[in-house]
Amino acid sequence: MDIQTEPLDAYMVTWQVELEFGGMTTVCLQRAAAFAERYGHASVVTFNADPAYEVVLQSLRERGKLSEKVRHVNFYEHLAAHPLKPQAKLAAAKFVPEHTGFRAAFSNTYLDSDTATFSEQSYAGPEKEVERKSYFRRNGTVYLTDTKFPSGGTERRLLEVVNESGAVTARFASAAALYRYWLSELVDHEHSLVVVDSKFSAKFLSAWNTVHVPKLFAFHSTHVKAGQNLLTGALADGHAPMIEHRAKWDGFVFLTEAQRNAYVARFGDAERTFVVPNPIRQGSIQPPLPQRNPAHLIAAGSLTVNKNVAASIKVVAELKKRGLEATLNVVGQGSQLNALEQLASDLEIRDNIVFHGYSDQVPRHFAASAIQLMTSTNEGQALVLIESQQQGCVPVSYDINFGPADSITDGHNGFLGPPRGHHRDGGQGRGVDPRPGAGGAHVGQREEIRRGLGQPGHRSPVDQNQGRGSQAQEVRLPREARGIHRGSAGHGIP
């Protein structure tokens, strides 16, 4: 097969793509765009039920988040518009609900229609113990019923796919089994490739047996828990199932060579592991360009526990104690918002912290700030570090597994410091102060922050070549991956 001339159908698989999303989805969409540029087309596949699907899709394209060359295939939308291949043998349901007198409770319409029903929720039984969700085509016919009910002391599930005539053509006892059946019909053909980005989706796709298409999983963060030794430490909860069942995957994709090396040193499988850095697009800013404020810091990313934005807030409190008034711009949203707002109030710096929420203008925020604080406990590549460097915003980051050391040359285009309690390799640390720049071994880093806050127009010597995840690198994967599918000559997986 000549990879330069023959076509490739590349599918990026994730659970959902919403109007507002974080780094993992950004990478998924950008990688799909890279494959589309190389091969003329690519697809993003999602599984969530969303009556706003068409509206979301249009918005993503208008905002430049989803390439016109990338097809977005959603399970529900596709099943509504395309008949599913009937099962070769339609077996009778092993378990059925005791009650079937369903009463409709509520329904949703397609967001772009006032009349077309998207789904309907109904119940049966004296205690509403049987729950059914029916999904409708735009012409009003049902294409899928999803019934949950108790049977024999166990919660059961029955999903039935229905054709235009009302006949059941496929029947499943779990949503995962239906997803796998549908995905096989969609993607399992020659000259194709699947990269699964979502940990949630990967859990039910581990058991997916394919005939032709190589099935790869992409690690977007470290595979061990924060602070754990890379060779012996506990595996990260989200990644443990894939690693423990690695024989069911054709390959793993890592964002950095450092993480791949760490994985191979512990688990082997060198021939089935690949490094594909995040694709990086030059962040463009439309005029008028913002004025950089030397007293403005920025923390950008999802407000989740592992992003550890609390440490960035504590930096501002420490600076204030030292007589330096700084403003921290927190760009992102997530479950930790209320806790972070309370922390800022408790430290009496609430007026110094600006919570912007989600923004699709992150480059503009970086261009307006002097220093980026990256205090995550774990990462995969830390795309935001490269994005900040592109805008001349100096990144100051914990030297964690993995990513910061791949993007930052300490003292040249940013600064690295060890987090409290552990080193980057997972060994026991020395109880380092949890504030970037506070440790005695990083006086130069602390003084750089001081100078940045005190001198207008401060800029870092940004290395514009740090964005290693170019589109050219992104499309190298198929060349290597095509030969490692389970059962292929010379590279079969036991």
Short mmCIF file of C-alpha atoms in Angstrom, two decimals:
data_model
loop_
_atom_site.label_atom_id
_atom_site.label_comp_id
_atom_site.label_asym_id
_atom_site.label_seq_id
_atom_site.Cartn_x
_atom_site.Cartn_y
_atom_site.Cartn_z
CA MET A 1 0.00 0.00 0.00
CA ASP A 2 1.33 3.40 -0.99
CA ILE A 3 0.38 5.82 1.76
CA GLN A 4 1.20 8.76 -0.49
CA THR A 5 -1.39 7.87 -3.12
CA GLU A 6 -4.02 5.62 -1.57
CA PRO A 7 -6.90 7.09 0.47
CA LEU A 8 -7.35 6.84 4.22
CA ASP A 9 -10.56 7.21 6.20
CA ALA A 10 -9.49 8.56 9.59
CA TYR A 11 -12.01 8.62 12.42
CA MET A 12 -11.48 10.51 15.68
CA VAL A 13 -13.81 9.00 18.28
CA THR A 14 -14.92 10.88 21.38
CA TRP A 15 -18.07 10.95 23.52
CA GLN A 16 -19.35 14.42 22.63
CA VAL A 17 -18.44 17.76 21.11
CA GLU A 18 -20.22 20.70 22.70
CA LEU A 19 -20.34 24.41 21.91
CA GLU A 20 -17.73 25.03 24.60
CA PHE A 21 -14.94 22.54 25.20
CA GLY A 22 -11.44 22.11 26.58
CA GLY A 23 -8.06 20.93 25.41
CA MET A 24 -8.83 17.28 24.73
CA THR A 25 -11.68 18.08 22.34
CA THR A 26 -9.61 20.85 20.74
CA VAL A 27 -6.85 18.35 19.98
CA CYS A 28 -9.38 15.83 18.66
CA LEU A 29 -10.85 18.35 16.21
CA GLN A 30 -7.47 19.70 15.16
CA ARG A 31 -6.11 16.21 14.54
CA ALA A 32 -9.15 15.45 12.40
CA ALA A 33 -8.48 18.65 10.45
CA ALA A 34 -4.86 17.57 9.94
CA PHE A 35 -5.94 14.22 8.52
CA ALA A 36 -8.50 16.00 6.34
CA GLU A 37 -5.83 18.32 4.94
CA ARG A 38 -3.65 15.33 4.11
CA TYR A 39 -6.28 12.96 2.74
CA GLY A 40 -9.10 15.28 1.69
CA HIS A 41 -11.50 14.21 4.43
CA ALA A 42 -11.75 12.85 7.98
CA SER A 43 -14.47 12.27 10.56
CA VAL A 44 -15.22 12.97 14.20
CA VAL A 45 -17.57 10.40 15.76
CA THR A 46 -19.67 11.10 18.88
CA PHE A 47 -22.26 9.16 20.89
CA ASN A 48 -24.21 11.69 22.98
CA ALA A 49 -27.91 12.35 22.44
CA ASP A 50 -28.30 16.04 21.65
CA PRO A 51 -31.40 17.67 20.12
CA ALA A 52 -29.21 20.71 19.41
CA TYR A 53 -26.79 18.73 17.25
CA GLU A 54 -27.41 20.64 14.00
CA VAL A 55 -27.18 24.00 15.77
CA VAL A 56 -23.94 23.04 17.52
CA LEU A 57 -22.45 21.77 14.27
CA GLN A 58 -23.27 25.00 12.43
CA SER A 59 -21.82 27.12 15.24
CA LEU A 60 -18.58 25.12 15.34
CA ARG A 61 -18.06 25.56 11.62
CA GLU A 62 -18.89 29.27 11.67
CA ARG A 63 -16.38 29.83 14.50
CA GLY A 64 -13.65 27.86 12.72
CA LYS A 65 -13.58 25.13 15.38
CA LEU A 66 -14.57 22.35 12.99
CA SER A 67 -13.04 22.19 9.51
CA GLU A 68 -15.41 22.08 6.55
CA LYS A 69 -13.46 19.02 5.40
CA VAL A 70 -14.24 17.12 8.62
CA ARG A 71 -17.46 15.16 8.79
CA HIS A 72 -19.12 15.06 12.21
CA VAL A 73 -20.98 11.77 12.68
CA ASN A 74 -23.23 11.49 15.74
CA PHE A 75 -24.68 8.11 16.70
CA TYR A 76 -28.26 9.34 17.11
CA GLU A 77 -28.34 11.62 14.09
CA HIS A 78 -26.81 8.96 11.88
CA LEU A 79 -29.09 6.19 13.13
CA ALA A 80 -32.12 8.41 12.50
CA ALA A 81 -31.10 9.08 8.89
CA HIS A 82 -29.48 5.78 7.87
CA PRO A 83 -30.94 2.28 8.28
CA LEU A 84 -28.81 0.08 10.54
CA LYS A 85 -27.76 -3.24 9.02
CA PRO A 86 -30.21 -5.82 10.45
CA GLN A 87 -28.70 -8.42 12.75
CA ALA A 88 -28.09 -11.70 10.96
CA LYS A 89 -30.12 -13.48 13.64
CA LEU A 90 -32.53 -11.38 15.65
CA ALA A 91 -32.71 -13.21 18.96
CA ALA A 92 -35.64 -12.79 21.31
CA ALA A 93 -34.98 -10.59 24.33
CA LYS A 94 -33.68 -12.64 27.26
CA PHE A 95 -35.35 -10.29 29.72
CA VAL A 96 -38.45 -8.15 29.18
CA PRO A 97 -40.23 -5.68 31.45
CA GLU A 98 -43.19 -6.92 33.47
CA HIS A 99 -45.18 -3.75 32.75
CA THR A 100 -45.66 -2.32 29.25
CA GLY A 101 -48.48 0.19 29.61
CA PHE A 102 -46.26 3.20 28.97
CA ARG A 103 -47.43 6.73 29.75
CA ALA A 104 -45.57 9.64 28.21
CA ALA A 105 -44.08 12.06 30.73
CA PHE A 106 -42.21 14.61 28.62
CA SER A 107 -40.52 15.04 25.26
CA ASN A 108 -37.82 17.11 23.55
CA THR A 109 -37.96 18.61 20.09
CA TYR A 110 -35.05 19.12 17.73
CA LEU A 111 -33.63 22.53 18.61
CA ASP A 112 -33.94 23.73 15.02
CA SER A 113 -37.61 22.68 14.85
CA ASP A 114 -40.71 23.57 16.87
CA THR A 115 -42.61 20.45 15.87
CA ALA A 116 -40.22 17.54 15.20
CA THR A 117 -39.88 15.39 18.33
CA PHE A 118 -36.33 14.31 19.16
CA SER A 119 -37.08 12.00 22.10
CA GLU A 120 -39.87 11.07 24.47
CA GLN A 121 -39.61 9.82 28.06
CA SER A 122 -42.32 7.43 29.28
CA TYR A 123 -42.95 5.13 32.25
CA ALA A 124 -44.84 1.95 33.06
CA GLY A 125 -45.72 0.15 36.26
CA PRO A 126 -47.42 1.31 39.47
CA GLU A 127 -44.16 2.81 40.77
CA LYS A 128 -42.89 3.94 37.36
CA GLU A 129 -40.29 1.22 37.71
CA VAL A 130 -40.05 0.73 33.93
CA GLU A 131 -38.50 3.65 32.07
CA ARG A 132 -38.42 3.99 28.30
CA LYS A 133 -36.84 6.60 26.09
CA SER A 134 -37.92 6.64 22.46
CA TYR A 135 -36.01 8.49 19.74
CA PHE A 136 -37.75 9.84 16.64
CA ARG A 137 -36.84 10.58 13.07
CA ARG A 138 -37.80 14.01 11.85
CA ASN A 139 -40.78 12.45 10.05
CA GLY A 140 -42.20 11.32 13.41
CA THR A 141 -41.35 7.60 13.24
CA VAL A 142 -39.46 5.87 16.05
CA TYR A 143 -35.99 4.57 15.21
CA LEU A 144 -34.75 3.51 18.68
CA THR A 145 -36.27 2.54 22.03
CA ASP A 146 -34.16 2.31 25.18
CA THR A 147 -35.94 0.56 28.06
CA LYS A 148 -34.64 0.19 31.62
CA PHE A 149 -36.41 -2.13 34.04
CA PRO A 150 -35.90 -4.45 37.04
CA SER A 151 -35.90 -8.20 36.50
CA GLY A 152 -34.86 -10.89 38.93
CA GLY A 153 -33.46 -8.33 41.34
CA THR A 154 -31.20 -6.81 38.68
CA GLU A 155 -31.55 -3.65 36.64
CA ARG A 156 -31.86 -4.61 32.98
CA ARG A 157 -31.70 -2.70 29.73
CA LEU A 158 -33.22 -3.42 26.35
CA LEU A 159 -32.40 -1.35 23.26
CA GLU A 160 -34.25 -2.02 20.01
CA VAL A 161 -33.54 -0.43 16.62
CA VAL A 162 -36.70 0.08 14.54
CA ASN A 163 -36.97 0.58 10.78
CA GLU A 164 -39.30 2.96 8.96
CA SER A 165 -42.02 0.28 8.86
CA GLY A 166 -41.94 -0.17 12.63
CA ALA A 167 -40.18 -3.55 12.63
CA VAL A 168 -37.34 -4.27 15.08
CA THR A 169 -34.14 -4.97 13.12
CA ALA A 170 -31.56 -5.17 15.93
CA ARG A 171 -31.76 -5.84 19.67
CA PHE A 172 -29.17 -5.29 22.42
CA ALA A 173 -28.95 -5.73 26.19
CA SER A 174 -26.59 -2.77 26.63
CA ALA A 175 -25.90 0.57 24.99
CA ALA A 176 -22.22 -0.38 24.67
CA ALA A 177 -23.09 -3.40 22.52
CA LEU A 178 -25.23 -1.22 20.24
CA TYR A 179 -22.50 1.42 19.96
CA ARG A 180 -19.95 -1.21 18.95
CA TYR A 181 -22.28 -2.79 16.37
CA TRP A 182 -23.06 0.60 14.82
CA LEU A 183 -19.42 1.70 14.83
CA SER A 184 -18.33 -1.48 13.07
CA GLU A 185 -20.77 -0.79 10.26
CA LEU A 186 -19.55 2.79 10.00
CA VAL A 187 -15.76 2.43 10.14
CA ASP A 188 -14.59 -1.20 9.96
CA HIS A 189 -13.35 -1.35 6.40
CA GLU A 190 -9.99 -1.35 4.65
CA HIS A 191 -7.97 1.88 4.38
CA SER A 192 -9.39 3.19 7.66
CA LEU A 193 -8.05 4.20 11.06
CA VAL A 194 -9.72 4.87 14.41
CA VAL A 195 -8.20 7.02 17.17
CA VAL A 196 -10.23 7.05 20.41
CA ASP A 197 -9.71 10.26 22.38
CA SER A 198 -12.30 9.88 25.13
CA LYS A 199 -11.50 7.71 28.17
CA PHE A 200 -15.21 7.20 28.72
CA SER A 201 -15.71 5.93 25.16
CA ALA A 202 -12.56 3.81 25.35
CA LYS A 203 -14.00 1.82 28.26
CA PHE A 204 -16.80 0.38 26.14
CA LEU A 205 -14.65 0.17 23.01
CA SER A 206 -11.99 -2.02 24.63
CA ALA A 207 -14.30 -4.97 23.94
CA TRP A 208 -14.87 -3.85 20.34
CA ASN A 209 -13.46 -6.48 17.97
CA THR A 210 -12.66 -5.15 14.52
CA VAL A 211 -11.79 -6.93 11.29
CA HIS A 212 -9.98 -4.30 9.23
CA VAL A 213 -9.61 -1.02 11.08
CA PRO A 214 -6.72 -0.46 13.53
CA LYS A 215 -8.06 0.72 16.90
CA LEU A 216 -5.81 3.17 18.76
CA PHE A 217 -6.24 4.99 22.06
CA ALA A 218 -4.76 8.46 22.63
CA PHE A 219 -3.41 9.40 26.07
CA HIS A 220 -4.10 13.07 26.81
CA SER A 221 -2.60 13.04 30.31
CA THR A 222 -0.20 11.01 32.43
CA HIS A 223 -0.98 7.32 32.83
CA VAL A 224 0.01 7.24 36.52
CA LYS A 225 -1.57 9.09 39.40
CA ALA A 226 -0.07 12.44 40.32
CA GLY A 227 3.14 12.06 42.34
CA GLN A 228 3.43 8.31 41.70
CA ASN A 229 6.60 6.60 40.52
CA LEU A 230 6.43 5.96 36.79
CA LEU A 231 7.71 2.38 37.09
CA THR A 232 5.82 1.22 40.16
CA GLY A 233 3.11 3.78 40.99
CA ALA A 234 -0.64 3.36 40.83
CA LEU A 235 -2.18 3.88 37.42
CA ALA A 236 -4.47 6.84 36.81
CA ASP A 237 -8.09 5.79 37.28
CA GLY A 238 -9.14 6.86 33.79
CA HIS A 239 -6.29 5.09 32.03
CA ALA A 240 -6.01 1.91 34.11
CA PRO A 241 -8.75 -0.01 32.20
CA MET A 242 -7.07 0.57 28.84
CA ILE A 243 -3.61 -0.38 30.09
CA GLU A 244 -4.87 -3.47 31.91
CA HIS A 245 -6.61 -4.59 28.69
CA ARG A 246 -3.92 -3.34 26.31
CA ALA A 247 -3.96 -6.59 24.32
CA LYS A 248 -7.39 -5.52 23.06
CA TRP A 249 -5.94 -2.39 21.45
CA ASP A 250 -3.84 -2.19 18.31
CA GLY A 251 -1.76 0.65 19.67
CA PHE A 252 -1.43 3.54 22.09
CA VAL A 253 -0.68 7.11 21.07
CA PHE A 254 1.24 9.44 23.38
CA LEU A 255 1.75 13.18 23.09
CA THR A 256 5.42 13.19 24.09
CA GLU A 257 8.43 10.91 23.67
CA ALA A 258 9.02 11.13 27.42
CA GLN A 259 5.66 9.56 28.23
CA ARG A 260 6.06 6.87 25.60
CA ASN A 261 9.47 5.98 27.02
CA ALA A 262 8.05 5.82 30.54
CA TYR A 263 5.23 3.55 29.39
CA VAL A 264 7.53 1.25 27.38
CA ALA A 265 9.98 0.97 30.28
CA ARG A 266 7.16 -0.38 32.43
CA PHE A 267 4.94 -2.31 30.05
CA GLY A 268 6.93 -2.93 26.88
CA ASP A 269 4.93 -2.91 23.63
CA ALA A 270 7.41 -0.55 21.95
CA GLU A 271 6.24 -1.63 18.49
CA ARG A 272 2.65 -0.68 19.28
CA THR A 273 3.24 2.73 20.84
CA PHE A 274 3.52 5.98 18.92
CA VAL A 275 4.26 9.63 19.60
CA VAL A 276 1.93 12.07 17.89
CA PRO A 277 2.21 15.56 19.41
CA ASN A 278 -0.77 17.85 19.57
CA PRO A 279 -1.30 19.77 16.33
CA ILE A 280 -0.57 23.42 17.02
CA ARG A 281 -2.17 26.25 15.12
CA GLN A 282 -0.67 29.72 15.25
CA GLY A 283 -3.02 31.70 17.48
CA SER A 284 -4.16 34.69 15.47
CA ILE A 285 -5.63 37.79 17.09
CA GLN A 286 -7.88 40.16 15.24
CA PRO A 287 -7.27 43.92 15.66
CA PRO A 288 -7.32 45.84 17.83
CA LEU A 289 -4.46 44.05 19.56
CA PRO A 290 -4.62 44.07 23.36
CA GLN A 291 -2.15 46.02 25.47
CA ARG A 292 -0.10 43.70 27.67
CA ASN A 293 -0.52 44.51 31.36
CA PRO A 294 2.68 43.71 33.32
CA ALA A 295 0.65 43.11 36.48
CA HIS A 296 -1.67 40.54 34.88
CA LEU A 297 -1.20 36.80 35.32
CA ILE A 298 -3.30 34.11 33.65
CA ALA A 299 -4.36 30.54 34.46
CA ALA A 300 -6.13 28.92 31.51
CA GLY A 301 -7.81 25.53 31.47
CA SER A 302 -10.66 23.51 32.89
CA LEU A 303 -11.44 24.25 36.52
CA THR A 304 -10.99 20.68 37.71
CA VAL A 305 -9.08 19.16 40.62
CA ASN A 306 -6.09 18.04 38.56
CA LYS A 307 -5.65 21.52 37.02
CA ASN A 308 -4.96 22.77 40.57
CA VAL A 309 -5.84 26.40 39.89
CA ALA A 310 -5.93 26.87 43.67
CA ALA A 311 -2.13 26.97 43.64
CA SER A 312 -2.20 29.82 41.12
CA ILE A 313 -4.58 31.77 43.35
CA LYS A 314 -2.18 31.26 46.27
CA VAL A 315 0.58 32.80 44.16
CA VAL A 316 -1.40 36.04 44.00
CA ALA A 317 -1.91 35.95 47.76
CA GLU A 318 1.83 35.49 48.31
CA LEU A 319 2.68 38.32 45.93
CA LYS A 320 0.28 40.60 47.78
CA LYS A 321 2.02 39.77 51.06
CA ARG A 322 5.26 40.89 49.42
CA GLY A 323 3.75 44.18 48.35
CA LEU A 324 3.05 43.30 44.72
CA GLU A 325 -0.49 43.83 43.46
CA ALA A 326 -1.26 41.35 40.70
CA THR A 327 -4.43 40.33 38.88
CA LEU A 328 -4.99 36.68 38.00
CA ASN A 329 -7.24 36.06 34.99
CA VAL A 330 -8.78 32.59 35.33
CA VAL A 331 -10.00 31.48 31.90
CA GLY A 332 -12.07 28.31 31.89
CA GLN A 333 -14.97 26.62 33.57
CA GLY A 334 -15.50 23.49 35.63
CA SER A 335 -16.62 21.85 38.84
CA GLN A 336 -14.11 23.70 41.05
CA LEU A 337 -15.40 27.22 40.29
CA ASN A 338 -17.27 27.74 43.56
CA ALA A 339 -14.41 26.36 45.64
CA LEU A 340 -11.91 28.61 43.87
CA GLU A 341 -14.10 31.68 44.36
CA GLN A 342 -14.35 30.84 48.06
CA LEU A 343 -10.58 30.36 48.30
CA ALA A 344 -9.98 33.79 46.78
CA SER A 345 -12.38 35.31 49.32
CA ASP A 346 -10.78 33.46 52.23
CA LEU A 347 -7.35 34.75 51.20
CA GLU A 348 -8.80 38.27 50.93
CA ILE A 349 -7.79 38.63 47.29
CA ARG A 350 -11.20 38.25 45.62
CA ASP A 351 -10.75 41.61 43.88
CA ASN A 352 -7.46 40.35 42.43
CA ILE A 353 -9.00 37.29 40.74
CA VAL A 354 -11.12 37.61 37.59
CA PHE A 355 -13.09 34.50 36.61
CA HIS A 356 -13.80 34.83 32.88
CA GLY A 357 -15.47 31.45 32.34
CA TYR A 358 -15.11 29.67 29.02
CA SER A 359 -13.58 31.71 26.20
CA ASP A 360 -12.73 30.99 22.57
CA GLN A 361 -10.42 34.01 22.64
CA VAL A 362 -7.64 32.45 24.72
CA PRO A 363 -4.83 33.86 22.51
CA ARG A 364 -6.13 37.38 23.22
CA HIS A 365 -6.09 36.68 26.98
CA PHE A 366 -2.49 35.45 26.72
CA ALA A 367 -1.46 38.49 24.69
CA ALA A 368 -2.88 40.77 27.40
CA SER A 369 -1.07 39.00 30.27
CA ALA A 370 2.57 39.00 31.30
CA ILE A 371 2.87 35.59 32.95
CA GLN A 372 1.03 32.30 32.67
CA LEU A 373 0.81 30.08 35.76
CA MET A 374 0.47 26.36 35.02
CA THR A 375 0.03 24.51 38.31
CA SER A 376 -1.55 21.23 37.13
CA THR A 377 -0.77 18.01 38.95
CA ASN A 378 -0.61 16.04 35.68
CA GLU A 379 -0.76 16.70 31.94
CA GLY A 380 -0.22 15.03 28.62
CA GLN A 381 1.49 17.81 26.67
CA ALA A 382 0.04 21.04 28.09
CA LEU A 383 -1.07 22.74 24.90
CA VAL A 384 -1.70 26.00 26.77
CA LEU A 385 2.03 26.43 27.40
CA ILE A 386 2.76 26.59 23.69
CA GLU A 387 -0.22 28.85 23.11
CA SER A 388 1.03 31.29 25.75
CA GLN A 389 4.55 31.27 24.28
CA GLN A 390 3.12 32.12 20.86
CA GLN A 391 1.67 35.31 22.36
CA GLY A 392 4.79 36.32 24.30
CA CYS A 393 3.24 35.42 27.67
CA VAL A 394 5.90 33.89 29.94
CA PRO A 395 4.86 30.43 31.20
CA VAL A 396 5.81 29.48 34.76
CA SER A 397 4.98 25.82 35.33
CA TYR A 398 5.39 22.92 37.69
CA ASP A 399 7.78 20.41 36.12
CA ILE A 400 5.28 17.55 36.11
CA ASN A 401 4.69 14.44 34.06
CA PHE A 402 4.29 15.16 31.19
CA GLY A 403 4.56 18.14 28.87
CA PRO A 404 6.07 21.23 30.49
CA ALA A 405 9.68 20.13 30.02
CA ASP A 406 8.94 19.37 26.36
CA SER A 407 7.75 22.94 25.72
CA ILE A 408 9.82 24.99 28.15
CA THR A 409 13.58 25.44 28.24
CA ASP A 410 13.99 26.67 31.80
CA GLY A 411 15.12 30.30 31.87
CA HIS A 412 14.85 30.72 28.10
CA ASN A 413 11.20 30.65 27.10
CA GLY A 414 9.64 29.98 30.49
CA PHE A 415 10.38 28.64 33.95
CA LEU A 416 10.03 25.21 35.56
CA GLY A 417 9.73 24.44 39.26
CA PRO A 418 9.03 21.23 41.22
CA PRO A 419 5.60 20.88 42.84
CA ARG A 420 5.24 20.13 46.54
CA GLY A 421 5.98 16.60 47.66
CA HIS A 422 7.25 14.95 44.51
CA HIS A 423 9.57 15.25 41.56
CA ARG A 424 8.64 14.86 37.94
CA ASP A 425 9.68 11.18 37.94
CA GLY A 426 7.35 10.40 40.81
CA GLY A 427 10.00 10.10 43.53
CA GLN A 428 9.55 11.63 46.94
CA GLY A 429 10.21 15.33 46.98
CA ARG A 430 11.60 17.72 49.54
CA GLY A 431 8.42 19.49 50.56
CA VAL A 432 8.81 22.28 48.04
CA ASP A 433 6.63 25.35 48.60
CA PRO A 434 3.50 25.04 46.42
CA ARG A 435 3.98 28.49 44.91
CA PRO A 436 5.91 28.80 41.65
CA GLY A 437 8.95 30.91 42.38
CA ALA A 438 8.82 30.53 46.17
CA GLY A 439 11.51 27.83 46.51
CA GLY A 440 15.03 28.97 47.35
CA ALA A 441 16.43 27.08 44.38
CA HIS A 442 14.38 29.26 42.04
CA VAL A 443 15.40 32.78 43.02
CA GLY A 444 15.89 33.73 39.38
CA GLN A 445 12.37 32.58 38.60
CA ARG A 446 10.97 34.63 41.47
CA GLU A 447 12.92 37.70 40.39
CA GLU A 448 11.67 37.30 36.84
CA ILE A 449 8.10 37.43 38.13
CA ARG A 450 9.01 40.53 40.12
CA ARG A 451 10.53 42.23 37.09
CA GLY A 452 7.57 41.23 34.93
CA LEU A 453 5.17 42.86 37.34
CA GLY A 454 7.23 45.99 37.60
CA GLN A 455 8.22 46.72 34.03
CA PRO A 456 5.71 47.66 31.31
CA GLY A 457 5.88 45.75 28.04
CA HIS A 458 7.78 42.77 29.43
CA ARG A 459 8.05 39.93 26.92
CA SER A 460 9.68 36.54 27.01
CA PRO A 461 12.12 35.36 24.35
CA VAL A 462 9.49 33.07 22.83
CA ASP A 463 10.70 30.18 20.72
CA GLN A 464 8.07 30.02 17.97
CA ASN A 465 9.37 26.58 16.97
CA GLN A 466 8.25 25.04 20.24
CA GLY A 467 4.97 23.96 18.62
CA ARG A 468 6.19 20.48 17.74
CA GLY A 469 2.75 19.09 17.04
CA SER A 470 2.62 20.16 13.43
CA GLN A 471 0.17 18.82 10.92
CA ALA A 472 3.03 17.08 9.12
CA GLN A 473 3.77 15.08 12.26
CA GLU A 474 0.10 14.31 12.80
CA VAL A 475 -0.31 12.36 9.58
CA ARG A 476 2.71 10.10 10.08
CA LEU A 477 0.74 7.79 12.32
CA PRO A 478 -1.15 5.83 9.62
CA ARG A 479 2.11 4.76 7.96
CA GLU A 480 3.13 2.93 11.15
CA ALA A 481 -0.31 1.95 12.38
CA ARG A 482 -1.48 0.11 9.29
CA GLY A 483 0.85 -2.80 9.98
CA ILE A 484 -0.04 -3.36 13.61
CA HIS A 485 -3.70 -4.31 13.42
CA ARG A 486 -4.50 -7.50 15.29
CA GLY A 487 -3.92 -10.47 13.02
CA SER A 488 -1.94 -8.57 10.38
CA ALA A 489 1.12 -10.35 9.02
CA GLY A 490 4.12 -10.11 11.29
CA HIS A 491 2.45 -7.96 13.92
CA GLY A 492 -0.36 -10.04 15.34
CA ILE A 493 -1.26 -9.42 18.97
CA PRO A 494 -1.34 -12.57 21.14
#
